PDB file of C-alpha atoms in Angstrom:
ATOM      1  CA  ILE J   1     217.845 -29.492 122.233  1.00 43.00           C
ATOM      2  CA  SER J   2     217.661 -29.814 126.002  1.00 50.00           C
ATOM      3  CA  GLU J   3     219.998 -32.819 125.679  1.00 51.00           C
ATOM      4  CA  TRP J   4     222.510 -30.656 123.720  1.00 52.00           C
ATOM      5  CA  ARG J   5     222.248 -28.094 126.513  1.00 56.00           C
ATOM      6  CA  GLN J   6     222.972 -30.853 129.053  1.00 60.00           C
ATOM      7  CA  ILE J   7     226.059 -31.988 127.127  1.00 60.00           C
ATOM      8  CA  VAL J   8     227.471 -28.468 126.982  1.00 60.00           C
ATOM      9  CA  GLU J   9     226.578 -27.790 130.623  1.00 60.00           C
ATOM     10  CA  MET J  10     228.161 -31.083 131.672  1.00 62.00           C
ATOM     11  CA  THR J  11     231.387 -30.323 129.836  1.00 58.00           C
ATOM     12  CA  ALA J  12     231.401 -26.758 131.171  1.00 54.00           C
ATOM     13  CA  GLU J  13     230.912 -28.014 134.749  1.00 58.00           C
ATOM     14  CA  GLU J  14     233.767 -30.476 134.300  1.00 54.00           C
ATOM     15  CA  GLY J  15     235.979 -27.497 133.554  1.00 51.00           C
ATOM     16  CA  ALA J  16     235.909 -26.578 137.225  1.00 50.00           C
ATOM     17  CA  GLY J  17     237.667 -29.665 138.515  1.00 50.00           C
ATOM     18  CA  GLU J  18     239.216 -33.001 137.764  1.00 45.00           C
ATOM     19  CA  GLY J  19     238.172 -34.287 134.342  1.00 50.00           C
ATOM     20  CA  ALA J  20     238.072 -30.741 133.024  1.00 67.00           C
ATOM     21  CA  VAL J  21     237.154 -30.158 129.426  1.00 77.00           C
ATOM     22  CA  SER J  22     240.325 -30.301 127.410  1.00 85.00           C
ATOM     23  CA  ARG J  23     241.322 -27.782 124.813  1.00 89.00           C
ATOM     24  CA  GLN J  24     240.770 -30.428 122.116  1.00 90.00           C
ATOM     25  CA  GLU J  25     237.283 -31.229 123.411  1.00 87.00           C
ATOM     26  CA  LYS J  26     236.371 -27.543 123.273  1.00 89.00           C
ATOM     27  CA  VAL J  27     237.641 -27.292 119.679  1.00 92.00           C
ATOM     28  CA  GLU J  28     235.687 -30.417 118.707  1.00 90.00           C
ATOM     29  CA  LEU J  29     232.452 -29.221 120.303  1.00 88.00           C
ATOM     30  CA  ILE J  30     232.790 -25.754 118.746  1.00 91.00           C
ATOM     31  CA  PHE J  31     233.481 -27.467 115.424  1.00 91.00           C
ATOM     32  CA  ALA J  32     230.357 -29.630 115.822  1.00 88.00           C
ATOM     33  CA  ARG J  33     228.300 -26.537 116.655  1.00 87.00           C
ATOM     34  CA  TYR J  34     229.297 -24.812 113.401  1.00 90.00           C
ATOM     35  CA  ASP J  35     229.391 -27.884 111.107  1.00 89.00           C
ATOM     36  CA  THR J  36     225.780 -27.288 110.192  1.00 83.00           C
ATOM     37  CA  ASP J  37     225.437 -29.982 107.544  1.00 86.00           C
ATOM     38  CA  GLY J  38     227.252 -32.646 109.543  1.00 85.00           C
ATOM     39  CA  ASP J  39     229.810 -33.430 106.830  1.00 90.00           C
ATOM     40  CA  SER J  40     232.801 -32.947 109.185  1.00 91.00           C
ATOM     41  CA  VAL J  41     233.930 -29.904 107.191  1.00 94.00           C
ATOM     42  CA  LEU J  42     233.688 -26.223 108.049  1.00 95.00           C
ATOM     43  CA  ARG J  43     233.130 -24.211 104.896  1.00 94.00           C
ATOM     44  CA  GLN J  44     233.715 -20.501 104.474  1.00 94.00           C
ATOM     45  CA  ALA J  45     230.103 -19.738 105.457  1.00 93.00           C
ATOM     46  CA  ASP J  46     230.463 -21.814 108.647  1.00 94.00           C
ATOM     47  CA  VAL J  47     233.665 -20.036 109.727  1.00 94.00           C
ATOM     48  CA  ALA J  48     232.138 -16.686 108.744  1.00 94.00           C
ATOM     49  CA  ARG J  49     229.127 -17.378 110.984  1.00 93.00           C
ATOM     50  CA  LEU J  50     231.423 -18.425 113.852  1.00 93.00           C
ATOM     51  CA  GLU J  51     233.449 -15.212 113.530  1.00 92.00           C
ATOM     52  CA  LYS J  52     230.306 -13.065 113.196  1.00 92.00           C
ATOM     53  CA  GLU J  53     228.609 -14.595 116.236  1.00 90.00           C
ATOM     54  CA  VAL J  54     231.667 -14.742 118.460  1.00 90.00           C
ATOM     55  CA  ALA J  55     233.792 -11.757 117.394  1.00 89.00           C
ATOM     56  CA  ASP J  56     231.362  -9.687 115.284  1.00 90.00           C
ATOM     57  CA  GLU J  57     233.842  -9.899 112.400  1.00 91.00           C
ATOM     58  CA  GLU J  58     233.130 -10.447 108.724  1.00 92.00           C
ATOM     59  CA  ILE J  59     235.001 -13.061 106.680  1.00 92.00           C
ATOM     60  CA  ASP J  60     235.118 -12.106 103.010  1.00 93.00           C
ATOM     61  CA  ASP J  61     236.805 -14.144 100.258  1.00 94.00           C
ATOM     62  CA  GLU J  62     240.167 -12.450 100.802  1.00 94.00           C
ATOM     63  CA  SER J  63     240.054 -13.032 104.569  1.00 93.00           C
ATOM     64  CA  TRP J  64     239.011 -16.646 104.018  1.00 94.00           C
ATOM     65  CA  ALA J  65     241.956 -17.249 101.666  1.00 93.00           C
ATOM     66  CA  ALA J  66     244.358 -15.730 104.201  1.00 93.00           C
ATOM     67  CA  LEU J  67     242.931 -17.819 107.053  1.00 93.00           C
ATOM     68  CA  CYS J  68     243.166 -20.980 104.958  1.00 94.00           C
ATOM     69  CA  GLU J  69     246.808 -20.264 104.266  1.00 93.00           C
ATOM     70  CA  LEU J  70     247.474 -19.660 107.966  1.00 92.00           C
ATOM     71  CA  VAL J  71     245.926 -22.951 109.071  1.00 94.00           C
ATOM     72  CA  GLY J  72     247.459 -24.990 106.258  1.00 93.00           C
ATOM     73  CA  ALA J  73     244.305 -25.591 104.244  1.00 92.00           C
ATOM     74  CA  ALA J  74     245.771 -25.314 100.755  1.00 82.00           C
ATOM     75  CA  ASP J  75     242.393 -25.476  99.058  1.00 84.00           C
ATOM     76  CA  GLY J  76     239.891 -23.239 100.817  1.00 86.00           C
ATOM     77  CA  SER J  77     237.047 -24.679  98.761  1.00 90.00           C
ATOM     78  CA  ALA J  78     237.624 -28.031 100.496  1.00 91.00           C
ATOM     79  CA  GLY J  79     236.959 -26.387 103.865  1.00 93.00           C
ATOM     80  CA  TRP J  80     238.478 -27.152 107.253  1.00 95.00           C
ATOM     81  CA  GLY J  81     238.527 -30.178 109.463  1.00 94.00           C
ATOM     82  CA  VAL J  82     238.860 -30.123 113.243  1.00 94.00           C
ATOM     83  CA  GLU J  83     242.647 -29.961 112.846  1.00 95.00           C
ATOM     84  CA  GLU J  84     242.518 -26.662 110.973  1.00 95.00           C
ATOM     85  CA  LEU J  85     240.169 -25.095 113.522  1.00 96.00           C
ATOM     86  CA  GLY J  86     242.548 -26.308 116.226  1.00 94.00           C
ATOM     87  CA  ARG J  87     245.467 -24.704 114.385  1.00 94.00           C
ATOM     88  CA  LEU J  88     243.590 -21.413 114.237  1.00 94.00           C
ATOM     89  CA  TYR J  89     243.172 -21.519 118.006  1.00 95.00           C
ATOM     90  CA  SER J  90     246.849 -22.484 118.440  1.00 94.00           C
ATOM     91  CA  MET J  91     248.143 -19.255 116.902  1.00 91.00           C
ATOM     92  CA  GLU J  92     249.103 -16.166 118.856  1.00 88.00           C
ATOM     93  CA  GLY J  93     245.980 -14.919 120.622  1.00 88.00           C
ATOM     94  CA  GLY J  94     244.159 -18.079 119.622  1.00 90.00           C
ATOM     95  CA  GLU J  95     243.704 -19.391 123.144  1.00 92.00           C
ATOM     96  CA  GLN J  96     241.723 -16.258 124.012  1.00 92.00           C
ATOM     97  CA  GLU J  97     239.631 -16.717 120.878  1.00 93.00           C
ATOM     98  CA  LEU J  98     238.999 -20.362 121.777  1.00 93.00           C
ATOM     99  CA  GLU J  99     237.814 -19.386 125.250  1.00 92.00           C
ATOM    100  CA  LYS J 100     235.641 -16.652 123.775  1.00 92.00           C
ATOM    101  CA  ALA J 101     234.015 -19.107 121.331  1.00 91.00           C
ATOM    102  CA  TRP J 102     233.616 -21.716 124.082  1.00 88.00           C
ATOM    103  CA  GLY J 103     232.061 -19.100 126.341  1.00 87.00           C
ATOM    104  CA  PHE J 104     229.689 -18.035 123.575  1.00 85.00           C
ATOM    105  CA  VAL J 105     228.515 -21.577 122.850  1.00 82.00           C
ATOM    106  CA  THR J 106     228.108 -22.522 126.505  1.00 78.00           C
ATOM    107  CA  SER J 107     226.401 -19.252 127.462  1.00 75.00           C
ATOM    108  CA  ILE J 108     223.778 -19.486 124.743  1.00 67.00           C
ATOM    109  CA  VAL J 109     223.084 -23.177 125.119  1.00 62.00           C
ATOM    110  CA  GLY J 110     223.213 -23.027 128.899  1.00 51.00           C
ATOM    111  CA  THR J 111     220.776 -20.144 129.316  1.00 47.00           C
ATOM    112  CA  GLU J 112     217.997 -21.216 131.631  1.00 45.00           C
ATOM    113  CA  GLY J 113     214.422 -20.508 130.634  1.00 44.00           C
ATOM    114  CA  THR J 114     215.120 -20.573 126.908  1.00 45.00           C
ATOM    115  CA  ASP J 115     214.058 -23.074 124.311  1.00 47.00           C
ATOM    116  CA  VAL J 116     217.258 -23.013 122.274  1.00 49.00           C
ATOM    117  CA  LYS J 117     216.985 -24.275 118.721  1.00 49.00           C
ATOM    118  CA  VAL J 118     219.336 -24.518 115.776  1.00 47.00           C
ATOM    119  CA  ASP J 119     218.100 -23.102 112.483  1.00 47.00           C
ATOM    120  CA  SER J 120     218.789 -24.558 109.041  1.00 44.00           C
ATOM    121  CA  HIS J 121     222.030 -22.554 108.940  1.00 46.00           C
ATOM    122  CA  GLY J 122     223.150 -23.865 112.316  1.00 45.00           C
ATOM    123  CA  ALA J 123     222.603 -20.614 114.192  1.00 47.00           C
ATOM    124  CA  LEU J 124     221.162 -20.905 117.686  1.00 48.00           C
ATOM    125  CA  TYR J 125     217.886 -19.142 118.352  1.00 48.00           C
ATOM    126  CA  ASP J 126     215.116 -19.157 120.952  1.00 45.00           C
ATOM    127  CA  GLU J 127     211.829 -20.227 119.404  1.00 44.00           C
ATOM    128  CA  THR J 128     209.022 -22.649 120.179  1.00 39.00           C
ATOM    129  CA  THR J 129     209.165 -24.487 116.853  1.00 37.00           C
ATOM    130  CA  ASP J 130     211.848 -25.839 114.551  1.00 40.00           C
ATOM    131  CA  SER J 131     210.732 -27.167 111.200  1.00 41.00           C
ATOM    132  CA  SER J 132     214.222 -27.397 109.685  1.00 45.00           C
ATOM    133  CA  GLY J 133     215.287 -30.569 111.492  1.00 49.00           C
ATOM    134  CA  ALA J 134     218.677 -28.982 112.157  1.00 48.00           C
ATOM    135  CA  ALA J 135     218.216 -29.252 115.911  1.00 49.00           C
ATOM    136  CA  GLU J 136     217.794 -33.001 115.656  1.00 52.00           C
ATOM    137  CA  LYS J 137     220.943 -33.306 113.516  1.00 55.00           C
ATOM    138  CA  MET J 138     222.913 -31.179 115.978  1.00 55.00           C
ATOM    139  CA  LEU J 139     221.652 -33.283 118.865  1.00 56.00           C
ATOM    140  CA  ALA J 140     222.646 -36.499 117.110  1.00 59.00           C
ATOM    141  CA  ARG J 141     226.162 -35.146 116.481  1.00 62.00           C
ATOM    142  CA  ALA J 142     226.400 -33.951 120.087  1.00 64.00           C
ATOM    143  CA  LYS J 143     225.384 -37.407 121.361  1.00 65.00           C
ATOM    144  CA  GLN J 144     227.988 -39.044 119.120  1.00 70.00           C
ATOM    145  CA  GLU J 145     230.626 -36.639 120.390  1.00 69.00           C
ATOM    146  CA  GLN J 146     229.602 -37.247 124.002  1.00 69.00           C
ATOM    147  CA  ALA J 147     229.873 -41.019 123.500  1.00 73.00           C
ATOM    148  CA  ARG J 148     233.283 -40.653 121.856  1.00 76.00           C
ATOM    149  CA  LEU J 149     234.579 -38.438 124.669  1.00 72.00           C
ATOM    150  CA  ALA J 150     233.241 -40.830 127.303  1.00 73.00           C
ATOM    151  CA  ALA J 151     234.926 -43.770 125.547  1.00 79.00           C
ATOM    152  CA  GLU J 152     238.249 -41.904 125.497  1.00 76.00           C
ATOM    153  CA  LYS J 153     238.097 -41.326 129.255  1.00 69.00           C
ATOM    154  CA  VAL J 154     237.837 -45.067 129.949  1.00 65.00           C
TER     155      VAL J 154
END
């Protein structure tokens, strides 16, 4: 997971100058962080975990249906793609929520002296072992995203 930490730290450092992390890159990296099964879809449980970790808010079925309607996801059971998460962050107050989520992800991953892992549900935790394999999947997705972002800059 140290490589995932490096990717997030690198993108966070770029935010201070030329080549800054774009809004879209932040959305995509947050999406990748919460897409725990790597299927390119955020399900209700994924969005609920994001909201719980970042805003300490619960997402019940009624809230999920309302959010899906707001972001244009007609069928909530199909989940959200990156576009829908981006739409959520494009709404009034969404930019602040995006920065809050970005800050959460970068602060946890970037904490020195921790051995950050990702559990089988995609939640970050500080442990010495990880038998779920989720950390390796997250790292693979992060490397793919880093390669894609680097290719776009060329």
